[in-house]
């Protein structure tokens, strides 16, 4: 590493490093903007591949184009009264106009009046092509305009799969603009406050921008040519992850560089030493996050498994940029970039008497009392997890603010059977179609009159039936289970049950299964990396314990906020896993930043003094890094989606808790109390200190 560091920071070769990244940016930059064009946001690409409902989607493609999205247009009078013959005639004219669309896939159904006579619906099957999710918004606006131009006393709503896709695509439009600008703005603000320099903040932000652009280009190439699955969710998380984690690495490097500038006259020599000493912690941090993200590959949920390699690529690219381009830019600019607080050779290190040095001295007066009390408080916070209703969100509960498709669905459910527009689908062997239809129709929770006659193709029968309850309710999930039990019992039918309600049910179960399998694997990966880095067993076990405690406390407090402050109805079943992955994989960064420095100082000064010096030296940079990461994840709240807002809040709160309390107070107190045994079984655990200087009591 010293040779690589000296090459990167050499007074001549630094220009080669900068030139290299300029060439990479020029070549790959145009490809980054194409990432959204290869996103796969179709339903199948978010689902567990082995689930029964996913298999039904594959079979159903024989009977209807998988790119078809039905739009349900529901009409009611403004005065809430019954529809008149003139109203129905106006709806019929709209249906006729819908039938003339070029993107129609089949016949328009309707108008179908409700039993109470107060509403009518028209079902418009639309084939929007493989990128239909992106086009749904414009198409639904066109349908709404036709419906609104009809009878003046009628109010029309567009809902169903097409309406929901339109609202979802609009919600994700902010990923490429609002989210990016918000994340960059947060990073710039915190760097300005941290460095108090009008210039220095530019270099980490420029480096983070290069990292994001290159990562997006690499992911685009893999998605376009190697089958990597990317969706709007992973693209959005990539933005905050690269900006947040990349800036964290920059903060650590710049802090170590500033230290070395106070010890050395030449900035190239100072950066070479800073890069040599900081890079093990930065590389270990990046490797931990990347490997933690790759653990998601074993997930049953396609959206979760697809996030793993996307996030890992972003972290690896960010790591490379921050360890090559950033140091080259810093030494190319010289000391003046720190203006007006330029570090000069011979200056005293301010962290020796800074805030965290004082905190360390207070902790040293009673380390056992400190870690016991802190642990008890965090344990109490974990009790809030009982308030976390991570059983999924209905369509209405998934959005923040009013959405047209949600309002339309509520109107539809008021006047038509609960599952209208979102049928339960059954596929089975054609030879047993009659028996399957009979079992399907007599299932409790299914409107028997709506069960269709079997349509047969290639030896497979296709049936649909309407739920009597809302399609995203627990009653509907129970009905799907009953339908599955009923049709699975038909001998030789090989029947499978799908549809949107079955999809949601399978997603819920797959998400919990992923959580149970992936969390232990990530903990194992983290333990191995910490053990190799710190050359100890005790320290990694203790650190993992603090990480788990921090995660539980963050999730518990977040659950209380979700229910009692924000008023959210529940949480997505994938929330605990995502929060765990980000808090543990990213939170371990701060463990690594702190403990590598503590180990370095302990080898020179002894365990007790090393713990205090390590805290004093890294406390400020860890706090700044935590603020950056928390701020970038908090920007997920700019999207009108409850799931993103919850992930953003929980991760942001957890990171702040981790940096301000767990890493700086709890871990330091444990370091002081456990003493040399923290480094067991390494040689450091058997040596009091290497220098002859006595260790101070406090």
mmCIF file of C-alpha atoms in Angstrom, residues 25-309:
data_model
loop_
_atom_site.group_PDB
_atom_site.id
_atom_site.type_symbol
_atom_site.label_atom_id
_atom_site.label_comp_id
_atom_site.label_asym_id
_atom_site.label_seq_id
_atom_site.Cartn_x
_atom_site.Cartn_y
_atom_site.Cartn_z
ATOM 1 C CA UNK A 25 -15.849 10.148 -17.156
ATOM 2 C CA UNK A 26 -15.834 11.236 -20.795
ATOM 3 C CA UNK A 27 -16.345 7.670 -22.020
ATOM 4 C CA UNK A 28 -18.898 6.466 -19.465
ATOM 5 C CA UNK A 29 -20.659 9.737 -18.646
ATOM 6 C CA UNK A 30 -23.119 9.563 -21.580
ATOM 7 C CA UNK A 31 -24.087 6.010 -20.571
ATOM 8 C CA UNK A 32 -25.082 7.014 -17.022
ATOM 9 C CA UNK A 33 -28.084 8.946 -18.319
ATOM 10 C CA UNK A 34 -29.383 5.791 -20.004
ATOM 11 C CA UNK A 35 -29.797 3.861 -16.751
ATOM 12 C CA UNK A 36 -33.484 4.671 -16.402
ATOM 13 C CA UNK A 37 -34.041 3.227 -19.866
ATOM 14 C CA UNK A 38 -33.020 -0.269 -18.737
ATOM 15 C CA UNK A 39 -34.929 -0.281 -15.457
ATOM 16 C CA UNK A 40 -37.273 -3.240 -15.087
ATOM 17 C CA UNK A 41 -40.267 -2.011 -13.125
ATOM 18 C CA UNK A 42 -42.760 -4.628 -14.281
ATOM 19 C CA UNK A 43 -44.491 -6.597 -11.545
ATOM 20 C CA UNK A 44 -42.614 -9.845 -12.220
ATOM 21 C CA UNK A 45 -39.236 -8.221 -11.660
ATOM 22 C CA UNK A 46 -40.169 -7.229 -8.088
ATOM 23 C CA UNK A 47 -41.543 -10.612 -7.027
ATOM 24 C CA UNK A 48 -40.120 -13.799 -5.497
ATOM 25 C CA UNK A 49 -39.193 -15.857 -8.569
ATOM 26 C CA UNK A 50 -40.351 -19.177 -7.091
ATOM 27 C CA UNK A 51 -43.674 -17.924 -5.684
ATOM 28 C CA UNK A 52 -46.933 -19.411 -6.919
ATOM 29 C CA UNK A 53 -48.270 -16.021 -8.023
ATOM 30 C CA UNK A 54 -45.128 -15.433 -10.110
ATOM 31 C CA UNK A 55 -45.592 -18.785 -11.827
ATOM 32 C CA UNK A 56 -49.175 -17.801 -12.612
ATOM 33 C CA UNK A 57 -47.901 -14.656 -14.326
ATOM 34 C CA UNK A 58 -45.776 -16.835 -16.627
ATOM 35 C CA UNK A 59 -48.699 -19.108 -17.490
ATOM 36 C CA UNK A 60 -51.125 -16.193 -17.872
ATOM 37 C CA UNK A 61 -48.905 -14.798 -20.624
ATOM 38 C CA UNK A 62 -50.424 -17.491 -22.902
ATOM 39 C CA UNK A 63 -53.862 -15.932 -22.494
ATOM 40 C CA UNK A 64 -53.037 -12.249 -22.426
ATOM 41 C CA UNK A 65 -50.019 -10.120 -23.157
ATOM 42 C CA UNK A 66 -47.978 -9.610 -19.948
ATOM 43 C CA UNK A 67 -47.581 -5.961 -20.980
ATOM 44 C CA UNK A 68 -51.339 -5.406 -20.659
ATOM 45 C CA UNK A 69 -52.449 -3.070 -17.850
ATOM 46 C CA UNK A 70 -56.218 -2.789 -17.359
ATOM 47 C CA UNK A 71 -57.471 0.686 -16.492
ATOM 48 C CA UNK A 72 -60.741 0.856 -14.555
ATOM 49 C CA UNK A 73 -62.659 4.099 -15.105
ATOM 50 C CA UNK A 74 -65.407 4.530 -12.505
ATOM 51 C CA UNK A 75 -68.126 7.184 -12.775
ATOM 52 C CA UNK A 76 -70.344 8.702 -10.052
ATOM 53 C CA UNK A 77 -72.542 11.770 -9.916
ATOM 54 C CA UNK A 78 -71.312 14.884 -8.126
ATOM 55 C CA UNK A 79 -74.484 14.935 -6.029
ATOM 56 C CA UNK A 80 -74.065 11.272 -5.025
ATOM 57 C CA UNK A 81 -77.377 10.266 -6.579
ATOM 58 C CA UNK A 82 -78.281 7.488 -8.984
ATOM 59 C CA UNK A 83 -77.010 7.641 -12.541
ATOM 60 C CA UNK A 84 -79.563 8.786 -15.102
ATOM 61 C CA UNK A 85 -80.056 7.352 -18.580
ATOM 62 C CA UNK A 86 -78.251 10.428 -19.929
ATOM 63 C CA UNK A 87 -75.325 9.717 -17.617
ATOM 64 C CA UNK A 88 -75.089 6.122 -18.814
ATOM 65 C CA UNK A 89 -75.271 7.307 -22.413
ATOM 66 C CA UNK A 90 -72.354 9.661 -21.762
ATOM 67 C CA UNK A 91 -70.364 6.832 -20.186
ATOM 68 C CA UNK A 92 -71.149 4.647 -23.210
ATOM 69 C CA UNK A 93 -69.782 7.380 -25.503
ATOM 70 C CA UNK A 94 -66.582 7.463 -23.454
ATOM 71 C CA UNK A 95 -66.309 3.672 -23.695
ATOM 72 C CA UNK A 96 -66.702 3.930 -27.458
ATOM 73 C CA UNK A 97 -63.910 6.512 -27.611
ATOM 74 C CA UNK A 98 -61.690 4.336 -25.393
ATOM 75 C CA UNK A 99 -62.289 1.517 -27.859
ATOM 76 C CA UNK A 100 -60.618 3.510 -30.613
ATOM 77 C CA UNK A 101 -57.227 3.702 -28.913
ATOM 78 C CA UNK A 102 -54.217 2.268 -30.725
ATOM 79 C CA UNK A 103 -52.821 0.741 -27.525
ATOM 80 C CA UNK A 104 -55.987 -1.250 -26.775
ATOM 81 C CA UNK A 105 -55.482 -4.965 -26.077
ATOM 82 C CA UNK A 106 -58.889 -6.594 -26.366
ATOM 83 C CA UNK A 107 -62.376 -5.218 -25.982
ATOM 84 C CA UNK A 108 -63.470 -2.421 -23.698
ATOM 85 C CA UNK A 109 -65.837 -3.797 -21.047
ATOM 86 C CA UNK A 110 -68.732 -1.577 -20.040
ATOM 87 C CA UNK A 111 -70.342 0.518 -19.017
ATOM 88 C CA UNK A 112 -71.226 -1.807 -16.141
ATOM 89 C CA UNK A 113 -73.680 -0.189 -13.684
ATOM 90 C CA UNK A 114 -73.414 -0.931 -9.965
ATOM 91 C CA UNK A 115 -76.229 -2.713 -8.121
ATOM 92 C CA UNK A 116 -77.098 0.462 -6.211
ATOM 93 C CA UNK A 117 -77.342 2.388 -9.469
ATOM 94 C CA UNK A 118 -75.016 5.113 -8.212
ATOM 95 C CA UNK A 119 -71.907 4.230 -10.231
ATOM 96 C CA UNK A 120 -70.727 2.688 -13.481
ATOM 97 C CA UNK A 121 -67.369 1.290 -14.497
ATOM 98 C CA UNK A 122 -65.547 0.805 -17.774
ATOM 99 C CA UNK A 123 -62.561 -1.538 -18.017
ATOM 100 C CA UNK A 124 -60.006 -0.532 -20.650
ATOM 101 C CA UNK A 125 -57.330 -3.186 -21.343
ATOM 102 C CA UNK A 126 -54.185 -1.309 -22.414
ATOM 103 C CA UNK A 127 -51.006 -2.741 -23.891
ATOM 104 C CA UNK A 128 -48.299 -0.204 -23.154
ATOM 105 C CA UNK A 129 -45.342 -2.345 -24.206
ATOM 106 C CA UNK A 130 -42.377 -3.500 -22.118
ATOM 107 C CA UNK A 131 -41.851 0.019 -20.752
ATOM 108 C CA UNK A 132 -45.506 0.459 -19.899
ATOM 109 C CA UNK A 133 -44.817 1.397 -16.286
ATOM 110 C CA UNK A 134 -43.023 4.526 -17.478
ATOM 111 C CA UNK A 135 -45.757 5.418 -19.996
ATOM 112 C CA UNK A 136 -48.721 4.723 -17.712
ATOM 113 C CA UNK A 137 -48.857 8.272 -16.350
ATOM 114 C CA UNK A 138 -49.371 9.916 -19.756
ATOM 115 C CA UNK A 139 -51.882 7.273 -20.883
ATOM 116 C CA UNK A 140 -53.961 7.573 -17.720
ATOM 117 C CA UNK A 141 -54.005 11.356 -18.105
ATOM 118 C CA UNK A 142 -55.441 10.859 -21.600
ATOM 119 C CA UNK A 143 -58.178 8.541 -20.276
ATOM 120 C CA UNK A 144 -58.999 10.979 -17.514
ATOM 121 C CA UNK A 145 -59.287 13.841 -19.984
ATOM 122 C CA UNK A 146 -61.771 11.872 -22.134
ATOM 123 C CA UNK A 147 -63.820 10.938 -19.068
ATOM 124 C CA UNK A 148 -63.842 14.492 -17.699
ATOM 125 C CA UNK A 149 -65.096 15.909 -21.020
ATOM 126 C CA UNK A 150 -68.357 13.930 -20.788
ATOM 127 C CA UNK A 151 -71.539 14.776 -18.879
ATOM 128 C CA UNK A 152 -70.984 17.843 -16.655
ATOM 129 C CA UNK A 153 -72.596 16.256 -13.586
ATOM 130 C CA UNK A 154 -70.372 13.156 -13.635
ATOM 131 C CA UNK A 155 -67.092 12.714 -11.811
ATOM 132 C CA UNK A 156 -64.667 10.104 -13.209
ATOM 133 C CA UNK A 157 -61.768 8.297 -11.551
ATOM 134 C CA UNK A 158 -59.122 6.108 -13.192
ATOM 135 C CA UNK A 159 -57.888 3.234 -11.045
ATOM 136 C CA UNK A 160 -56.976 -0.426 -11.446
ATOM 137 C CA UNK A 161 -53.462 -1.638 -12.351
ATOM 138 C CA UNK A 162 -52.939 1.123 -14.928
ATOM 139 C CA UNK A 163 -54.016 3.867 -12.520
ATOM 140 C CA UNK A 164 -51.768 2.495 -9.775
ATOM 141 C CA UNK A 165 -48.829 2.213 -12.199
ATOM 142 C CA UNK A 166 -49.368 5.855 -13.193
ATOM 143 C CA UNK A 167 -49.232 7.062 -9.592
ATOM 144 C CA UNK A 168 -46.181 4.904 -8.835
ATOM 145 C CA UNK A 169 -44.251 6.099 -11.876
ATOM 146 C CA UNK A 170 -44.993 9.728 -10.974
ATOM 147 C CA UNK A 171 -43.752 9.087 -7.445
ATOM 148 C CA UNK A 172 -40.459 7.692 -8.744
ATOM 149 C CA UNK A 173 -39.898 10.552 -11.173
ATOM 150 C CA UNK A 174 -38.165 12.424 -8.352
ATOM 151 C CA UNK A 175 -35.385 9.844 -8.127
ATOM 152 C CA UNK A 176 -33.411 11.296 -11.019
ATOM 153 C CA UNK A 177 -33.930 14.919 -10.057
ATOM 154 C CA UNK A 178 -35.318 15.754 -6.620
ATOM 155 C CA UNK A 179 -33.506 12.955 -4.810
ATOM 156 C CA UNK A 180 -30.163 13.650 -6.486
ATOM 157 C CA UNK A 181 -30.293 17.387 -5.813
ATOM 158 C CA UNK A 182 -31.490 16.852 -2.248
ATOM 159 C CA UNK A 183 -28.674 14.382 -1.496
ATOM 160 C CA UNK A 184 -26.055 16.663 -3.048
ATOM 161 C CA UNK A 185 -27.448 19.666 -1.169
ATOM 162 C CA UNK A 186 -27.273 17.861 2.172
ATOM 163 C CA UNK A 187 -23.691 16.744 1.530
ATOM 164 C CA UNK A 188 -22.603 20.258 0.523
ATOM 165 C CA UNK A 189 -24.217 21.841 3.580
ATOM 166 C CA UNK A 190 -22.646 19.406 6.040
ATOM 167 C CA UNK A 191 -19.227 19.653 4.393
ATOM 168 C CA UNK A 192 -19.399 23.444 4.594
ATOM 169 C CA UNK A 193 -20.209 23.227 8.305
ATOM 170 C CA UNK A 194 -17.513 20.593 8.869
ATOM 171 C CA UNK A 195 -14.644 22.166 6.964
ATOM 172 C CA UNK A 196 -15.694 25.823 7.312
ATOM 173 C CA UNK A 197 -14.029 26.368 3.968
ATOM 174 C CA UNK A 198 -15.645 27.824 0.837
ATOM 175 C CA UNK A 199 -13.430 25.644 -1.370
ATOM 176 C CA UNK A 200 -12.573 22.304 0.243
ATOM 177 C CA UNK A 201 -16.124 20.912 0.039
ATOM 178 C CA UNK A 202 -15.921 20.968 -3.755
ATOM 179 C CA UNK A 203 -13.378 18.155 -3.993
ATOM 180 C CA UNK A 204 -15.387 15.462 -2.093
ATOM 181 C CA UNK A 205 -18.571 16.494 -3.926
ATOM 182 C CA UNK A 206 -16.858 16.377 -7.320
ATOM 183 C CA UNK A 207 -15.411 12.966 -6.447
ATOM 184 C CA UNK A 208 -18.806 11.692 -5.277
ATOM 185 C CA UNK A 209 -20.383 12.962 -8.501
ATOM 186 C CA UNK A 210 -17.761 11.143 -10.560
ATOM 187 C CA UNK A 211 -18.336 7.967 -8.529
ATOM 188 C CA UNK A 212 -22.104 8.110 -9.019
ATOM 189 C CA UNK A 213 -21.805 8.763 -12.761
ATOM 190 C CA UNK A 214 -19.321 5.932 -13.304
ATOM 191 C CA UNK A 215 -21.361 3.539 -11.117
ATOM 192 C CA UNK A 216 -24.543 4.314 -13.057
ATOM 193 C CA UNK A 217 -22.720 3.730 -16.349
ATOM 194 C CA UNK A 218 -21.270 0.399 -15.196
ATOM 195 C CA UNK A 219 -24.679 -0.728 -13.930
ATOM 196 C CA UNK A 220 -26.281 0.342 -17.227
ATOM 197 C CA UNK A 221 -23.780 -1.768 -19.200
ATOM 198 C CA UNK A 222 -24.365 -4.795 -16.965
ATOM 199 C CA UNK A 223 -28.137 -4.368 -17.167
ATOM 200 C CA UNK A 224 -28.077 -3.973 -20.935
ATOM 201 C CA UNK A 225 -25.590 -6.725 -21.741
ATOM 202 C CA UNK A 226 -25.337 -9.064 -18.746
ATOM 203 C CA UNK A 227 -28.919 -9.313 -17.512
ATOM 204 C CA UNK A 228 -28.475 -7.356 -14.264
ATOM 205 C CA UNK A 229 -31.901 -6.394 -12.912
ATOM 206 C CA UNK A 230 -32.320 -2.727 -11.995
ATOM 207 C CA UNK A 231 -35.520 -1.042 -10.870
ATOM 208 C CA UNK A 232 -36.525 2.378 -9.616
ATOM 209 C CA UNK A 233 -35.980 1.336 -5.999
ATOM 210 C CA UNK A 234 -32.375 0.209 -6.470
ATOM 211 C CA UNK A 235 -31.607 3.236 -8.668
ATOM 212 C CA UNK A 236 -32.837 5.573 -5.937
ATOM 213 C CA UNK A 237 -30.942 3.839 -3.156
ATOM 214 C CA UNK A 238 -27.805 3.850 -5.329
ATOM 215 C CA UNK A 239 -27.850 7.662 -5.372
ATOM 216 C CA UNK A 240 -27.978 8.133 -1.609
ATOM 217 C CA UNK A 241 -25.606 5.233 -0.986
ATOM 218 C CA UNK A 242 -22.823 6.514 -3.252
ATOM 219 C CA UNK A 243 -23.144 10.092 -2.030
ATOM 220 C CA UNK A 244 -23.392 9.074 1.622
ATOM 221 C CA UNK A 245 -20.783 6.328 1.833
ATOM 222 C CA UNK A 246 -18.424 8.028 -0.632
ATOM 223 C CA UNK A 247 -18.464 11.241 1.378
ATOM 224 C CA UNK A 248 -17.832 9.243 4.566
ATOM 225 C CA UNK A 249 -14.655 7.823 3.043
ATOM 226 C CA UNK A 250 -13.660 11.312 1.914
ATOM 227 C CA UNK A 251 -14.139 12.710 5.417
ATOM 228 C CA UNK A 252 -11.916 10.046 6.950
ATOM 229 C CA UNK A 253 -9.169 10.576 4.382
ATOM 230 C CA UNK A 254 -9.255 14.381 4.600
ATOM 231 C CA UNK A 255 -9.157 14.257 8.410
ATOM 232 C CA UNK A 256 -6.063 12.026 8.349
ATOM 233 C CA UNK A 257 -4.493 14.228 5.637
ATOM 234 C CA UNK A 258 -5.042 17.315 7.790
ATOM 235 C CA UNK A 259 -3.273 15.562 10.676
ATOM 236 C CA UNK A 260 -0.267 14.718 8.518
ATOM 237 C CA UNK A 261 -0.062 18.260 7.124
ATOM 238 C CA UNK A 262 0.622 19.439 10.702
ATOM 239 C CA UNK A 263 3.541 17.017 10.867
ATOM 240 C CA UNK A 264 5.068 17.327 7.381
ATOM 241 C CA UNK A 265 6.087 20.214 5.152
ATOM 242 C CA UNK A 266 5.402 18.572 1.778
ATOM 243 C CA UNK A 267 1.744 17.852 0.981
ATOM 244 C CA UNK A 268 2.691 14.879 -1.217
ATOM 245 C CA UNK A 269 4.476 13.199 1.659
ATOM 246 C CA UNK A 270 1.608 14.050 4.009
ATOM 247 C CA UNK A 271 -0.998 12.576 1.673
ATOM 248 C CA UNK A 272 1.119 9.476 1.054
ATOM 249 C CA UNK A 273 1.222 8.777 4.789
ATOM 250 C CA UNK A 274 -2.450 9.673 5.258
ATOM 251 C CA UNK A 275 -3.497 7.355 2.436
ATOM 252 C CA UNK A 276 -1.283 4.566 3.754
ATOM 253 C CA UNK A 277 -2.710 4.819 7.269
ATOM 254 C CA UNK A 278 -6.347 5.521 6.425
ATOM 255 C CA UNK A 279 -6.760 3.151 3.479
ATOM 256 C CA UNK A 280 -6.961 -0.114 5.511
ATOM 257 C CA UNK A 281 -9.950 1.220 7.434
ATOM 258 C CA UNK A 282 -11.565 2.659 4.302
ATOM 259 C CA UNK A 283 -11.006 -0.514 2.261
ATOM 260 C CA UNK A 284 -12.304 -2.688 5.103
ATOM 261 C CA UNK A 285 -15.362 -0.457 5.420
ATOM 262 C CA UNK A 286 -16.062 -0.581 1.695
ATOM 263 C CA UNK A 287 -15.535 -4.342 1.577
ATOM 264 C CA UNK A 288 -17.926 -4.823 4.488
ATOM 265 C CA UNK A 289 -20.657 -2.773 2.844
ATOM 266 C CA UNK A 290 -20.137 -4.385 -0.571
ATOM 267 C CA UNK A 291 -20.133 -7.937 0.806
ATOM 268 C CA UNK A 292 -23.093 -7.127 3.038
ATOM 269 C CA UNK A 293 -25.025 -5.916 0.017
ATOM 270 C CA UNK A 294 -24.055 -9.016 -1.974
ATOM 271 C CA UNK A 295 -25.651 -11.112 0.772
ATOM 272 C CA UNK A 296 -28.940 -9.848 -0.632
ATOM 273 C CA UNK A 297 -28.361 -12.068 -3.675
ATOM 274 C CA UNK A 298 -29.810 -15.037 -1.769
ATOM 275 C CA UNK A 299 -33.107 -13.192 -1.243
ATOM 276 C CA UNK A 300 -36.255 -14.744 -2.673
ATOM 277 C CA UNK A 301 -37.600 -11.299 -3.520
ATOM 278 C CA UNK A 302 -36.302 -10.310 -6.965
ATOM 279 C CA UNK A 303 -36.322 -6.615 -6.053
ATOM 280 C CA UNK A 304 -34.202 -7.313 -2.966
ATOM 281 C CA UNK A 305 -31.741 -9.636 -4.690
ATOM 282 C CA UNK A 306 -31.378 -7.125 -7.541
ATOM 283 C CA UNK A 307 -30.470 -4.368 -5.091
ATOM 284 C CA UNK A 308 -27.446 -6.325 -3.834
ATOM 285 C CA UNK A 309 -25.128 -6.106 -6.866
#
